[in-house]
Amino acid sequence: MPRLISATYHPNIEVAEFICEDGRHLLRSGGTLPWRINNPGDVTARVVDGVPSPRKAKGYIGFATTRSGRTFLIFPDESAGREELKANLKRLHGDRTISEAIPVYAPKKENDTEKYVRDLLRTSGIPAGRKIGECSDAELEKIVSSIAEIEGYHANADTRKETWVAVSRINATDGSQPLPDTEIILQRGGREETVRSDAAGRFPPVIHPADKSAVHVKVTDPKSKEAVAVGTIQGDVGQDFNLLAKFKRWKGVAGSEKINSSTPGQKKSMSYVVQPGDSLWKIAKLYRTSVEAIRDDNELEHDRIYPGEVLRITGSGKARPDHRPSIAPPAAAAAKPSTSEAPTVPSRRKAVSPPPPPIPSGIRSSDSERSKEGTGKVLALINPVPGRVPWMPIAIAEAKLRQGELELTLQDKINYHVEVDDGLKAMYGNSNAWCAAFVNWCLMQAKYPIENAGFPNRKVAKARAHGFYEVDGPKEKAEKTTPKIRNPLFVELERPIYGAIAMVTSKVGHGNHVGFVYAENDEEKLILLGGNQRSQIRFSPFSKRLRAPVKVRGKDGRVEVENAGSSSYLKYFVPVAYYEQAKKDLGAPGIEKMNIVSLNLMLGIPPDKPAKRGVQPKENTL
């Protein structure tokens, strides 16, 4: 069976949807919930601030939140589910007997605990006085099998149904934020169905008809109140599409393929955001051009490219169909060139202004699609390349523009404190740290919210690195002090991904610096792109975890520090609106090992002077 790489659950129709590595979707319905999600033990996921955040669970590929509000782990197969159940029993209940463990594992409010204990002891054959941690592997297998039987994993086998299908997903967005509670109409043949987006802007999956007929997507025009076609979903391969709305008007922007080009084969200029793992050869092959053409278009002196850079691509205008699908728009959506839509492309030979924030995808056409009337009311589906972190091209372009300029003179050209309105007026000085202001500025340029309206000290929080984790929350009249709460604008990740907001955290858990995860320096350190790093916007290394210093005694008998260790570690965050994409990014985090000197040279920053013998350089000067 092909490998399943991610999964989600649709409680309204009780269907588990798995995505295969070859792009196909597997739909599981019928049977029981444990069977549908490959979770024989009904193992739940820890939820923090409404977000599934399992600490030590392994092997899962998604989460299933049921109508009752409980959230369970989804596994790729039964074997993975059984392995995590065994690990869970040993990790959380190893010092308990079955009689002691089950009231905690299956509490009374949801189970007949006494019957559960009796059935488990009887079917597993484990002595009542034996602790779970003392059981052999064979005995643990018996316990797992018995729990699976009790939880109903094998029940209703005659109703089980597995279907391999091509499935497309549509998301409603304003270009940077999801649009919940949005309605669209799906027309299959002569039948129409109205569906609504959820809190994350996602519509129920669109299953491609078995007869390969088209599914037409419509929205209601706000003026005429009539259903207007915005695109057609069809073919053997499912894809993700965005339905873009601006100012409550549906507006179309071309995706990876030019819509309704009047000149077949005409070459078009597109802007492409370099993704982790990209190469000029890979991009050239994808867009039917050559490495030499890309180098010439972007004045590249060599073939090395860096994630987050924006390249201009002049190719056929069509990505290869096996990588980038097309979507047929309505015939009324005629193309009209608009040069104002083309972002500025950074050059390696001269500094340029940062490009406008890209749509959250890896590529967009430099021509916008407009209506026949030219009013900007176009209705069209956008087929985005699965790009990452739209704030990173902005951060890279800004860093290249500033070329390592120090804060004392930089603040005369751009003051990030003033730009984000955090209350501070100067960037220079020990009390005016601007790392958080720079990160917030990049997020703001990408149209992500950075301020909690109505919260006390909401402006000040934008100037604090710790503010990405914790802020002053609303205060009740009866409260004497302002409560500290998790910042609701950001979600914490268990591990880093490319572009994540990394907070340098002290031993006591307080954030004292922040930047963007860019690459790996070595096994112990990540390279962050950030402001106020040696008073510049630059790349700098930071320790992933706390490490004690290593001291050695030299030949002269004196103790020298061989490794300074680290008194801080990193915590990782993304905006709430990016969390769905972040979960996909976790499967391929995109953190490459890179040379920090080469990265800073790309920004026009020369190498640091070597430290004197016996003197350990500080991790970074903030």
PDB file of C-alpha atoms in Angstrom, residues 182-185 217-222 226-230 243 250 379:
ATOM      1  CA  THR A 182     -18.120  31.599   3.253  1.00  0.00           C
ATOM      2  CA  GLU A 183     -20.549  29.923   0.836  1.00  0.00           C
ATOM      3  CA  ILE A 184     -19.831  28.459  -2.583  1.00  0.00           C
ATOM      4  CA  ILE A 185     -21.927  26.355  -4.935  1.00  0.00           C
ATOM      5  CA  VAL A 217     -17.483  26.135  -8.719  1.00  0.00           C
ATOM      6  CA  LYS A 218     -19.784  29.140  -8.326  1.00  0.00           C
ATOM      7  CA  VAL A 219     -20.202  32.054  -5.939  1.00  0.00           C
ATOM      8  CA  THR A 220     -23.084  34.482  -5.510  1.00  0.00           C
ATOM      9  CA  ASP A 221     -22.429  37.912  -6.981  1.00  0.00           C
ATOM     10  CA  PRO A 222     -23.100  40.484  -4.200  1.00  0.00           C
ATOM     11  CA  GLU A 226     -26.878  35.462  -9.148  1.00  0.00           C
ATOM     12  CA  ALA A 227     -24.545  32.458  -9.046  1.00  0.00           C
ATOM     13  CA  VAL A 228     -21.450  33.157 -11.141  1.00  0.00           C
ATOM     14  CA  ALA A 229     -18.970  30.467 -12.231  1.00  0.00           C
ATOM     15  CA  VAL A 230     -15.424  30.991 -10.953  1.00  0.00           C
ATOM     16  CA  LEU A 243     -10.793  31.356  -3.563  1.00  0.00           C
ATOM     17  CA  TRP A 250     -14.283  38.080  -5.294  1.00  0.00           C
ATOM     18  CA  LEU A 379     -14.279  35.789 -10.003  1.00  0.00           C
TER      19      LEU A 379
END
